[in-house]
Coordinates of C-alpha atoms and ligand atoms in Angstrom, one line a residue:
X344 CA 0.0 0.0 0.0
X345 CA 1.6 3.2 -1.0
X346 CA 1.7 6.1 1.6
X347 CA -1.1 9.3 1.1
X348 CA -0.4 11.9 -0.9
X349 CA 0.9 14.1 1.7
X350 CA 3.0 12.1 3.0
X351 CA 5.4 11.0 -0.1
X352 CA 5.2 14.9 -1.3
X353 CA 6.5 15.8 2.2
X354 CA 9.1 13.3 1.6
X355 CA 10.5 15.1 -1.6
X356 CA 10.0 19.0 -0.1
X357 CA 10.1 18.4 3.3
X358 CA 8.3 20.5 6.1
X359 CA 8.5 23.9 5.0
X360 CA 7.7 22.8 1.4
X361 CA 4.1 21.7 2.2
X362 CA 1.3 23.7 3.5
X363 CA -1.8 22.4 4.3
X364 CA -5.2 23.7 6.6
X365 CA -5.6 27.5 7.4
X366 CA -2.2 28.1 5.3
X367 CA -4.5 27.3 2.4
X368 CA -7.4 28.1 3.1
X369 CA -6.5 31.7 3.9
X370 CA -5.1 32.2 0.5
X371 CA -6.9 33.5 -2.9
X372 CA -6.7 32.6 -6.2
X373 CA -7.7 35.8 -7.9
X374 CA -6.3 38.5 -6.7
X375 CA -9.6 40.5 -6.7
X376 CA -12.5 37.7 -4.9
X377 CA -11.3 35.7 -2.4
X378 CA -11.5 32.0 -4.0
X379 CA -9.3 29.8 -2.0
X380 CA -7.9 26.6 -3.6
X381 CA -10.2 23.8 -3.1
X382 CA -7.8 20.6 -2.6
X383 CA -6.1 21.3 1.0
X384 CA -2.3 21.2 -0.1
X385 CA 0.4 23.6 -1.4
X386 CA 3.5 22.3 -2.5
X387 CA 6.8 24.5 -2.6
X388 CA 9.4 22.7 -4.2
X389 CA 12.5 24.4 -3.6
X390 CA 14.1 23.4 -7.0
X391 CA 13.7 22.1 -10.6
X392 CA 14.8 18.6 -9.1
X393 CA 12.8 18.4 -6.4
X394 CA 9.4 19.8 -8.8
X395 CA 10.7 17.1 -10.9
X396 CA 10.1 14.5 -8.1
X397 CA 6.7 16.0 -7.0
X398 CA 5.2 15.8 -10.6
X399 CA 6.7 12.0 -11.4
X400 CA 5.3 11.3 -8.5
X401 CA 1.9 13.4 -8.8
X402 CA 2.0 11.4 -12.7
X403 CA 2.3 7.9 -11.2
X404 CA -0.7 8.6 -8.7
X405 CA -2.8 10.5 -11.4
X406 CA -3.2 13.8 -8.9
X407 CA -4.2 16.8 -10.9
X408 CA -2.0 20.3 -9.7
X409 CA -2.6 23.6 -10.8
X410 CA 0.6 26.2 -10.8
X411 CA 0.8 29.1 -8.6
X412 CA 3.0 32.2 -9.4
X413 CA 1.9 35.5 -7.8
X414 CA -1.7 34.4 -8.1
X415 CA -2.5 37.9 -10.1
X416 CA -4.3 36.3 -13.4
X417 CA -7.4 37.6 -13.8
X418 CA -9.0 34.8 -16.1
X419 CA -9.4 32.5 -13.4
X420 CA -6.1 30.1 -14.7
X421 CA -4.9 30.0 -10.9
X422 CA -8.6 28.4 -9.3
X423 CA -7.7 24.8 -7.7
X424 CA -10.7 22.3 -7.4
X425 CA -11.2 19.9 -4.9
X426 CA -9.2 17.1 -6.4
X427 CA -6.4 19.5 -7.6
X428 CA -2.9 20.2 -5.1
X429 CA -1.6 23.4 -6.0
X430 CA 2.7 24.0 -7.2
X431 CA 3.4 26.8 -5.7
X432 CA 7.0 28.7 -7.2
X433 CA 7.4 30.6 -4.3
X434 CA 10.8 29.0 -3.0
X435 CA 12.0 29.5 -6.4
X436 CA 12.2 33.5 -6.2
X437 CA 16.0 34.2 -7.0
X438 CA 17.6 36.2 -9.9
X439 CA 20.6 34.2 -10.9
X440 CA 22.1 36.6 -13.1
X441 CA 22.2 39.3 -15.1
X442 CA 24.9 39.6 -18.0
X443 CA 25.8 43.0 -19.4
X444 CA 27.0 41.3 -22.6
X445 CA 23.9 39.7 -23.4
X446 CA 22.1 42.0 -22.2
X447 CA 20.3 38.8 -21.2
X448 CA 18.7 37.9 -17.2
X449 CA 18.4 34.3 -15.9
X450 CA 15.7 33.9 -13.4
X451 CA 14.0 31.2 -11.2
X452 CA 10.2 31.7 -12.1
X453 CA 9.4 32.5 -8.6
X454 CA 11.3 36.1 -9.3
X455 CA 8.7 39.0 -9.6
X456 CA 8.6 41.1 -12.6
X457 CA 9.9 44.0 -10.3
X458 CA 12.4 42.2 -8.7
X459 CA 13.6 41.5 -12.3
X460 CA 13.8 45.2 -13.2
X461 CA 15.3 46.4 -9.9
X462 CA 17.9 43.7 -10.2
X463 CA 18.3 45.1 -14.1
X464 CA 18.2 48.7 -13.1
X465 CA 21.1 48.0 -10.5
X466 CA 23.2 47.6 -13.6
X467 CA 21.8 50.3 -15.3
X468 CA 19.6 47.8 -17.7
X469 CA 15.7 47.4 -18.1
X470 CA 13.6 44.7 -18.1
X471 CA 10.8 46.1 -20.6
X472 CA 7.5 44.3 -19.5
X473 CA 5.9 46.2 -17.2
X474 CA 2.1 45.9 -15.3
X475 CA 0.6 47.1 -12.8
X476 CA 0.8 43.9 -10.5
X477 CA 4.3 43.8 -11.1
X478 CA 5.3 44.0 -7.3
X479 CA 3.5 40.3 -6.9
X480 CA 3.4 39.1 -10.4
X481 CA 5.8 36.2 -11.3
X482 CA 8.3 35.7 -14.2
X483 CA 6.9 31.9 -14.4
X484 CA 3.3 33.5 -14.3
X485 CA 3.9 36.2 -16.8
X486 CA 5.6 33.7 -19.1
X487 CA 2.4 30.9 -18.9
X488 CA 0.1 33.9 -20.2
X489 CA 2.3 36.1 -22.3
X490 CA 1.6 38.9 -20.3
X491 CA 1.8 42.3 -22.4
X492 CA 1.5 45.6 -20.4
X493 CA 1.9 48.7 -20.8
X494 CA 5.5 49.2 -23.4
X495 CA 4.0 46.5 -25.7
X496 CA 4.0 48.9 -28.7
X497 CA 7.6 49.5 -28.6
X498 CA 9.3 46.4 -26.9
X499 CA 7.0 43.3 -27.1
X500 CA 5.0 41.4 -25.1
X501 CA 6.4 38.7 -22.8
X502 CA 7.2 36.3 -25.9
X503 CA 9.1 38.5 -28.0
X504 CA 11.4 39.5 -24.7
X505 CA 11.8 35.0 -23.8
X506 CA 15.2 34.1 -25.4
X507 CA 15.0 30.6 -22.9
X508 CA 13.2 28.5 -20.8
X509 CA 13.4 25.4 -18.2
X510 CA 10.2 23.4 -17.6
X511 CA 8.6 20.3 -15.8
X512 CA 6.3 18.2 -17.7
X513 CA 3.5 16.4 -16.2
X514 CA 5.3 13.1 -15.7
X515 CA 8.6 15.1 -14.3
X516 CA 10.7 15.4 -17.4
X517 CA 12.9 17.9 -16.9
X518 CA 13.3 20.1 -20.4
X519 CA 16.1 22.3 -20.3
X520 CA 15.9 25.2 -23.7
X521 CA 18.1 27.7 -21.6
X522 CA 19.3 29.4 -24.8
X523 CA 21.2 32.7 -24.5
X524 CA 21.2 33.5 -28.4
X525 CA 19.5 35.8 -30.3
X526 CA 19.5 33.8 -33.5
X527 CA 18.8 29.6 -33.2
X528 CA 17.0 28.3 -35.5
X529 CA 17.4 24.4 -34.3
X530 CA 14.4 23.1 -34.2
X531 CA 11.0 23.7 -32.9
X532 CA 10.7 26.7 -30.2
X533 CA 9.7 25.3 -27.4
X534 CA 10.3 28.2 -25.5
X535 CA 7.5 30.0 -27.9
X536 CA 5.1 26.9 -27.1
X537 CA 4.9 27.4 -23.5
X538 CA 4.9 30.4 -23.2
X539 CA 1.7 31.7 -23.2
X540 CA 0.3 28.2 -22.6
X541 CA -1.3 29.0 -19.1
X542 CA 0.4 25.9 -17.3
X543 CA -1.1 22.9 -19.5
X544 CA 1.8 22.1 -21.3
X545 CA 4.6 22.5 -18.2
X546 CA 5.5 24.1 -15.2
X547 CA 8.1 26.8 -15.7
X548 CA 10.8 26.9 -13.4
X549 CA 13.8 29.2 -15.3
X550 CA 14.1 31.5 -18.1
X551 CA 16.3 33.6 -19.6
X552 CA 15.0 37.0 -20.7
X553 CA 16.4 39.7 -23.2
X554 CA 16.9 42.9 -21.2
X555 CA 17.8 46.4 -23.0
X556 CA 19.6 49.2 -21.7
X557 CA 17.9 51.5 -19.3
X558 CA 16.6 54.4 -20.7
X559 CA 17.8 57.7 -19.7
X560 CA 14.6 60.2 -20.5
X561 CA 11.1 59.5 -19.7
X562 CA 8.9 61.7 -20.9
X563 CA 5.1 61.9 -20.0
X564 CA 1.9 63.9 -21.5
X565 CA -1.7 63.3 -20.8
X566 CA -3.6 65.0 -23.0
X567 CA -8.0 64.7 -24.2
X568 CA -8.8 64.9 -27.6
X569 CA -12.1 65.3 -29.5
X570 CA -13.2 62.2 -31.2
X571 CA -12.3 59.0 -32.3
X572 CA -10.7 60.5 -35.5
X573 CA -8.6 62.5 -33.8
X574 CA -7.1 60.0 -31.8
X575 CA -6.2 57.6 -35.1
X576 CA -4.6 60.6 -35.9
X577 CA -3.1 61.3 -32.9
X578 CA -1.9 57.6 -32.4
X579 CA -0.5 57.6 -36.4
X580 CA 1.6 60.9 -35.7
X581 CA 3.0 59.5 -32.2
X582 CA 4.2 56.3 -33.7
X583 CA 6.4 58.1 -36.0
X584 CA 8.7 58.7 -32.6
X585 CA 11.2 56.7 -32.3
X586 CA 11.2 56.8 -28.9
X587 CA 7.3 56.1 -28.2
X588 CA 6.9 53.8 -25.3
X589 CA 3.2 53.8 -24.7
X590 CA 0.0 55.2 -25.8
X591 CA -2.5 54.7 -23.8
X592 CA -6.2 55.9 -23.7
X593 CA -8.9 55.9 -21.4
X594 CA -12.4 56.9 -22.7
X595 CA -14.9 59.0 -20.9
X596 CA -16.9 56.1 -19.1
X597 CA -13.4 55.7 -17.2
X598 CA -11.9 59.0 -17.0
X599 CA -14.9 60.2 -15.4
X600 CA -15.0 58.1 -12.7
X601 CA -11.3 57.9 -11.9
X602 CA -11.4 61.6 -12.2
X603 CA -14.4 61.9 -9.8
X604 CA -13.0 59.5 -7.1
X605 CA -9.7 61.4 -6.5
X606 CA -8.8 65.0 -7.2
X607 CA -5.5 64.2 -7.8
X608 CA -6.4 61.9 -10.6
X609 CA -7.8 64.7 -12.8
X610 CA -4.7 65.8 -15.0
X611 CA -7.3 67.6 -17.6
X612 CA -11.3 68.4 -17.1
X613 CA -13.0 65.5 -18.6
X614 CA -14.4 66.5 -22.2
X615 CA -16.5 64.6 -24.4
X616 CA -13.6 62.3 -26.3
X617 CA -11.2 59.7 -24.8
X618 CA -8.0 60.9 -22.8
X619 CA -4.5 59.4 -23.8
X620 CA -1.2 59.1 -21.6
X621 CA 1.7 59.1 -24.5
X622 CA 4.7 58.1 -23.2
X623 CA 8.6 58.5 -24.8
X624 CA 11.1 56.5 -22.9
X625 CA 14.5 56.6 -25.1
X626 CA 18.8 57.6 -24.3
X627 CA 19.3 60.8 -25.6
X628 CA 17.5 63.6 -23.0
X629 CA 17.5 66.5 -24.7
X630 CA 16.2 65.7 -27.9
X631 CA 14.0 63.1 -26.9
X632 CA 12.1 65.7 -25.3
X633 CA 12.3 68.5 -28.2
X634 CA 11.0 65.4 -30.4
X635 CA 8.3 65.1 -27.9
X636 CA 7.6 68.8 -27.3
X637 CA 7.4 68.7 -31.6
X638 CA 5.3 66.1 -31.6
X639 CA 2.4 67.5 -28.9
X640 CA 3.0 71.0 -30.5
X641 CA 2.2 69.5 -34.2
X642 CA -0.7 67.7 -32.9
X643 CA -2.1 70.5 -31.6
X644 CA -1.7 73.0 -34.4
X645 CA -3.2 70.6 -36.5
X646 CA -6.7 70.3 -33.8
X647 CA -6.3 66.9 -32.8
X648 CA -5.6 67.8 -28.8
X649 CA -8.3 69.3 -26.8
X650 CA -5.6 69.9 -23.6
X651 CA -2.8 68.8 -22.4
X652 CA -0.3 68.4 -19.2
X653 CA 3.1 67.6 -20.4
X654 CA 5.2 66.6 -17.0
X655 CA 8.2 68.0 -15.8
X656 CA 9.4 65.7 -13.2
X657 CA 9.6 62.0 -12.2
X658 CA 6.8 63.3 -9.6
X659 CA 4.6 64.4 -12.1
X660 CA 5.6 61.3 -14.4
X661 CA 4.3 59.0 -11.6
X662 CA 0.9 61.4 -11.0
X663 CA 0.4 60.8 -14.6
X664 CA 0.6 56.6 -14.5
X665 CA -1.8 56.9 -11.3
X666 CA -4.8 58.5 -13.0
X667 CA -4.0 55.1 -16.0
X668 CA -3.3 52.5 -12.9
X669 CA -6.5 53.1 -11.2
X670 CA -7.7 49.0 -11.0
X671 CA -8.7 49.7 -7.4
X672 CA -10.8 52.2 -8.0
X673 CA -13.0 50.7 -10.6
X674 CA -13.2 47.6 -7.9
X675 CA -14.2 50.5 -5.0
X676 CA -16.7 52.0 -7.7
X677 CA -17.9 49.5 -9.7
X678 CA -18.2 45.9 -8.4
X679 CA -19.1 43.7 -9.0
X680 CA -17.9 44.1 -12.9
X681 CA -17.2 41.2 -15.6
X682 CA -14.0 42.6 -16.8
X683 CA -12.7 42.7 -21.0
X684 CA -9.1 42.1 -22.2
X685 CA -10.4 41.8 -26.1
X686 CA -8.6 42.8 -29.5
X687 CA -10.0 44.4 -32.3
X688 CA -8.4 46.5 -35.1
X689 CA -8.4 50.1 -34.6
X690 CA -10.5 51.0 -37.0
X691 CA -13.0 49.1 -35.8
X692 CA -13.1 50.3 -31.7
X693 CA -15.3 53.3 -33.2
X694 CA -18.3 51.1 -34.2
X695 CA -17.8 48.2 -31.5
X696 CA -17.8 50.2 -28.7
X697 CA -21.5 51.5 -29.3
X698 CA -22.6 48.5 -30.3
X699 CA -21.5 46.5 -27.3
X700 CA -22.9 49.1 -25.5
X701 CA -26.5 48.9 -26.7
X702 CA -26.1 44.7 -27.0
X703 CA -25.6 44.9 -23.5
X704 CA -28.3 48.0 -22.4
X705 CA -30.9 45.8 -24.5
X706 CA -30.1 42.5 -22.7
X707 CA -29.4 43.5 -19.0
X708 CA -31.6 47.2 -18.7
X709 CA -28.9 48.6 -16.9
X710 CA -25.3 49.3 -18.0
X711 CA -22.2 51.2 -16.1
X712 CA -18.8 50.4 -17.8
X713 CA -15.3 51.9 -17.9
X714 CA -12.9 51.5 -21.0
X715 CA -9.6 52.2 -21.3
X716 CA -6.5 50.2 -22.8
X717 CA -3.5 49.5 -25.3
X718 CA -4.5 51.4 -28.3
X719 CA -1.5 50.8 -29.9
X720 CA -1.7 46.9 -29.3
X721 CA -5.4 47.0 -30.7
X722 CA -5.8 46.4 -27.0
X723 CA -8.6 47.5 -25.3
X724 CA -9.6 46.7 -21.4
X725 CA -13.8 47.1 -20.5
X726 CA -15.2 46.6 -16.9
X727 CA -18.7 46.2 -17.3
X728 CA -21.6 46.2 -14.9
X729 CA -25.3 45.5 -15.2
X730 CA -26.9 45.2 -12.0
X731 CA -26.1 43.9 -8.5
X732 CA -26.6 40.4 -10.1
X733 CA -23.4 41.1 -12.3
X734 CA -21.3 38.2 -10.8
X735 CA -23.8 35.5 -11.4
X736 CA -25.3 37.1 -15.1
X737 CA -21.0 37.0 -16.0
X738 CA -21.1 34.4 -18.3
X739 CA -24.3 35.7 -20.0
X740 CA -22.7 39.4 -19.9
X741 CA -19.0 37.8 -22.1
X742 CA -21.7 36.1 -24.5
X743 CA -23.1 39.3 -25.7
X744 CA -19.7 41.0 -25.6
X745 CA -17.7 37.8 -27.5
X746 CA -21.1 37.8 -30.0
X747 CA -20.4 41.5 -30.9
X748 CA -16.6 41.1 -31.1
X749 CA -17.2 37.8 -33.6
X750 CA -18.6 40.7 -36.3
X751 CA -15.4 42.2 -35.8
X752 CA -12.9 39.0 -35.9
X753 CA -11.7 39.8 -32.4
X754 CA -9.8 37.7 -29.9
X755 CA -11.5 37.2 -26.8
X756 CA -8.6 37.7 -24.9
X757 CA -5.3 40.0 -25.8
X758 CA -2.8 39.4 -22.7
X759 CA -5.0 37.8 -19.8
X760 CA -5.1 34.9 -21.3
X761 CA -8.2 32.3 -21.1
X762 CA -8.2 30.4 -17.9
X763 CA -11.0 29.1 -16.6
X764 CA -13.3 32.2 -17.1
X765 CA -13.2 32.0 -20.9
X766 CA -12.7 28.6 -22.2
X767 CA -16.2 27.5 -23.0
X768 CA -15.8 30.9 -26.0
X769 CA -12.4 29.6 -27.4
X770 CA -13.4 27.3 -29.6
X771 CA -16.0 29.6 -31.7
X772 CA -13.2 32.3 -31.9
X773 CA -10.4 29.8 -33.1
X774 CA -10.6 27.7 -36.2
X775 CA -11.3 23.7 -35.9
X776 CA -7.6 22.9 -37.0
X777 CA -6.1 25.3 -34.3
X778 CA -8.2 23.5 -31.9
X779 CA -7.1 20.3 -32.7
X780 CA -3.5 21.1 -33.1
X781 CA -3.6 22.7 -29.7
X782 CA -5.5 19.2 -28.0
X783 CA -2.8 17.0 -29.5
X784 CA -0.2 18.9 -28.5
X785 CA -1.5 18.9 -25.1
X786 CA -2.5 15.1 -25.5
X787 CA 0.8 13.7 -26.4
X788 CA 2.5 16.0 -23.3
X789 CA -0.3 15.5 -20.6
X790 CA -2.4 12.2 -21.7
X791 CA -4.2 12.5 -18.1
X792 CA -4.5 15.8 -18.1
X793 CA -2.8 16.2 -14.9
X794 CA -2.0 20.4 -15.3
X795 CA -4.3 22.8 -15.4
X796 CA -7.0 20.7 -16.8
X797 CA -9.7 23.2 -16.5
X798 CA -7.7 25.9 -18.4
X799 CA -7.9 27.0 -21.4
X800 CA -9.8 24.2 -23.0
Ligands
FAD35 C1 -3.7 45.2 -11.0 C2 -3.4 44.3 -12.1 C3 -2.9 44.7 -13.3 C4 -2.6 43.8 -14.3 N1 -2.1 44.3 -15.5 C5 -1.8 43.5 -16.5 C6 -1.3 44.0 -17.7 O1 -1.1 45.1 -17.9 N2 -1.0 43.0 -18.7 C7 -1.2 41.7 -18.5 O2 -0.9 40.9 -19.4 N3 -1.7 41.2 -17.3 C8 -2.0 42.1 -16.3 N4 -2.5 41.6 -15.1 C9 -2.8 40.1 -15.0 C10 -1.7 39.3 -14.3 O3 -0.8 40.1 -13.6 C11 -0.9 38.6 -15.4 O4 -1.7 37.6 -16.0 C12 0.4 37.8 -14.8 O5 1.1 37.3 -15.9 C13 0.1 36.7 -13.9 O6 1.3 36.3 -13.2 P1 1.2 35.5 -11.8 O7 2.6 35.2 -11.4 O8 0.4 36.3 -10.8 O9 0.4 34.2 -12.3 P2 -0.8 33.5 -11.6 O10 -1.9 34.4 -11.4 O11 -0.3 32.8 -10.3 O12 -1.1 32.4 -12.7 C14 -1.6 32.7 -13.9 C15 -1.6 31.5 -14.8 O13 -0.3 31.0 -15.1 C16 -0.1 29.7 -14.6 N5 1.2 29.7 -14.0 C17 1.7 30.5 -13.0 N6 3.0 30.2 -12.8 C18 3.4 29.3 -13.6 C19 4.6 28.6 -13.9 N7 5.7 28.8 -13.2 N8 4.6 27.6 -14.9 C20 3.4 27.3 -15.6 N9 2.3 27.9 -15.4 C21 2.2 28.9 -14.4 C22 -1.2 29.5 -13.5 O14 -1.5 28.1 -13.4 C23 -2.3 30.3 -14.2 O15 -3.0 29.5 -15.2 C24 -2.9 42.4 -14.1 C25 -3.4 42.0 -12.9 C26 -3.7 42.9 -11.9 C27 -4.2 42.3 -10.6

């Protein structure tokens, strides 16, 4: 008779590797609704090997696990069912190096993202993916959903910024694709494959990410424009700077709340169009901000700024991020909200936005929402409520919204990935043949579907 579960995992990690009772039970899932995992154990492996012994182990027993980074997703990818032990990369937090040659970081997946760009900035380097969970967020984590942010536009999402990666497979092989090179074209890119594969294909445990030299001028304007034309317009002429870092824009549903909530937060008087926070991050001081000046001047002559606040110190740089990075006050003011991370082309935000709008006033009777995203990444973020009933009507709520965006051949999901939350909507917005390439890659790596298995699909 073989030993419980417990038992032979506390075998492998030893005491403080395993937590079990109240040091569960008082922990969440989603960082904004307290969902506790569901099967009574954390396991902490301290390294790759020992991970590799928990999952053979967890494989010859056929126990499910779900990975834990910094338990930040928002698509429900971290929930843990009864009959699911959760891998916790907590032990595995260190930054094990940071080359100046490369410029290239190797990092346990435990690391935060911020730990990762202090580390960098000690060395005067910069790790470019940035969000606003960053202080909890995980390398690991931010690697299983591709997590963009907010310097997409000008240095990638997580994937493009991944030169290597070390992972566990369900039955404990270890797969080692630390590569360091810019160019290697041998073979299949594993690294691409999971990343972005929200934990059903392997648990990442190391990774080696591209890092650039930190730049020396930051510079910051919020400004409100008219109408949708005049922000195309606005966005086309900012992209011509070399140095543009982010663009983005927060419509009137959003600015008017954040503005209302907190005096501080109200850089401009809210107008009738959407507000943007244009960003220029680049080496060269000076001229970076005479390009900048040019560039808000231009605009402006040629109508397409209503006002603007151009900031003129790291103080006012930060005040400016604060009135974009306002996620707790849309949870103070609006929950409970089903919350967006869709795609759609530019062009067509102008006619969806409406149109989800009414879809959703017509369905539900009553409608508050805030908008605001990643123009420049065709990304845009909606919180929407309808009612106090909001939390139980969610699923009904993304069916009109993923029904609208099918007109528009959106994705359902842009950086936040699918989880648990969205999975029942992938298969009508991917094509039969992705869906089946996707299940027999997972089939062939996790027969028993022993990760994740509620995610994605
Ligand atoms: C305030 C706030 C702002 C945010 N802003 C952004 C943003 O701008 N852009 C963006 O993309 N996201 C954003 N997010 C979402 C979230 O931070 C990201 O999805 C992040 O990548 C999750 O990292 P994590 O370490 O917290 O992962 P977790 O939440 O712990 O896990 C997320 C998923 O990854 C899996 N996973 C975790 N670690 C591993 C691992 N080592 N190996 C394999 N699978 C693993 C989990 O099983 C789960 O499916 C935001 C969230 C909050 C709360």
């Amino acid at each position: 008779m073989s030993m419980p579960i417990a038992q032979a995992l506390h075998a492998i990690v030893g005491e403080i590797g395993l937590l079990s009772g109240e040091d569960v039970s008082a922990r969440s899932c989603d960082p904004f609704r307290n969902v506790p995992p569901r099967g009574g154990l954390i396991v902490r492996p301290a390294s790759t090997a020992e991970l590799s012994a928990v999952m053979a182990l967890c494989s010859a027993r056929g126990q499910a696990v779900v990975a834990h980074g910094g338990r930040t997703g928002v698509s429900g990818g971290a929930y843990a069912g009864e009959s699911e032990i959760v891998v916790s990369l907590e032990r595995m937090r260190a930054v094990l190096e940071i080359s100046p040659e490369g410029p290239l970081a190797v990092v346990e997946a435990g690391a935060s993202v911020e730990a990762l760009q202090q580390a960098a900035a000690a060395q005067g380097l910069f790790y470019p993916v940035d969000l606003g969970s960053k202080g909890s967020a995980t390398i690991g984590g931010t690697i299983a959903t591709n997590a963009g942010g907010n310097r997409v536009l000008r240095w990638g999402m997580t994937r493009q910024n991944l030169l290597g990666v070390e992972a566990v497979l369900a039955d404990g092989t270890v797969v080692s694709s630390m590569n360091r090179l810019l160019k290697n074209n041998m073979g299949y890119a594993l690294k691409d494959i999971l990343c972005g594969s929200e934990g059903t294909l392997g648990i990442i445990t190391r990774a080696v990410l591209r890092l650039v030299p930190q730049p020396s001028s930051q510079d910051v304007a919020f400004v409100s424009v008219t109408d949708h034309a005049a922000l195309v317009a606005l966005l086309a002429r900012a992209r011509r700077l070399p140095t543009l870092s982010a663009f983005e824009v927060m419509w009137p549903d959003y600015y008017d709340l954040v503005a209302a909530s907190d005096t501080g937060r109200r850089p401009v008087p809210p107008g009738t169009g959407p507000c943007v926070l244009v960003e220029s991050m680049g080496y060269h001081p000076e001229s970076d901000r005479r390009q900048f000046e040019e560039f808000l001047f231009d605009a402006g002559e040629n109508g397409l700024i209503a006002d603007a606040v151009l900031a003129e110190s790291g103080k006012q740089v930060a005040e400016l991020w604060r009135v974009r990075e306002a996620a707790e006050v849309i949870v103070r003011a609006m929950s409970p909200f089903v919350s967006f991370d869709i795609s759609l082309g530019v062009a067509d935000i102008e006619p969806f936005l409406p149109r989800v709008r009414d879809a959703l006033l017509q369905r539900f009777g009553i409608l508050r929402t805030a908008t605001f995203g990643h123009l420049g990444d065709n990304n845009i973020h909606i919180a929407a409520y309808v009612g106090p009933d909001t939390a139980a009507l969610e699923s009904e709520v993304e069916a009109v919204v993923f029904g609208v965006l099918r007109g528009y051949d959106g994705a359902i999901t842009a950086e936040h990935g699918i989880g648990q939350h969205k999975r029942v909507f992938l298969p009508a917005h991917k094509h039969t043949g992705e869906m089946e390439m996707m299940r027999r890659l997972r089939d062939a790596l996790d027969p028993d579907r022993l990760l994740n298995r509620d995610v994605l699909f």
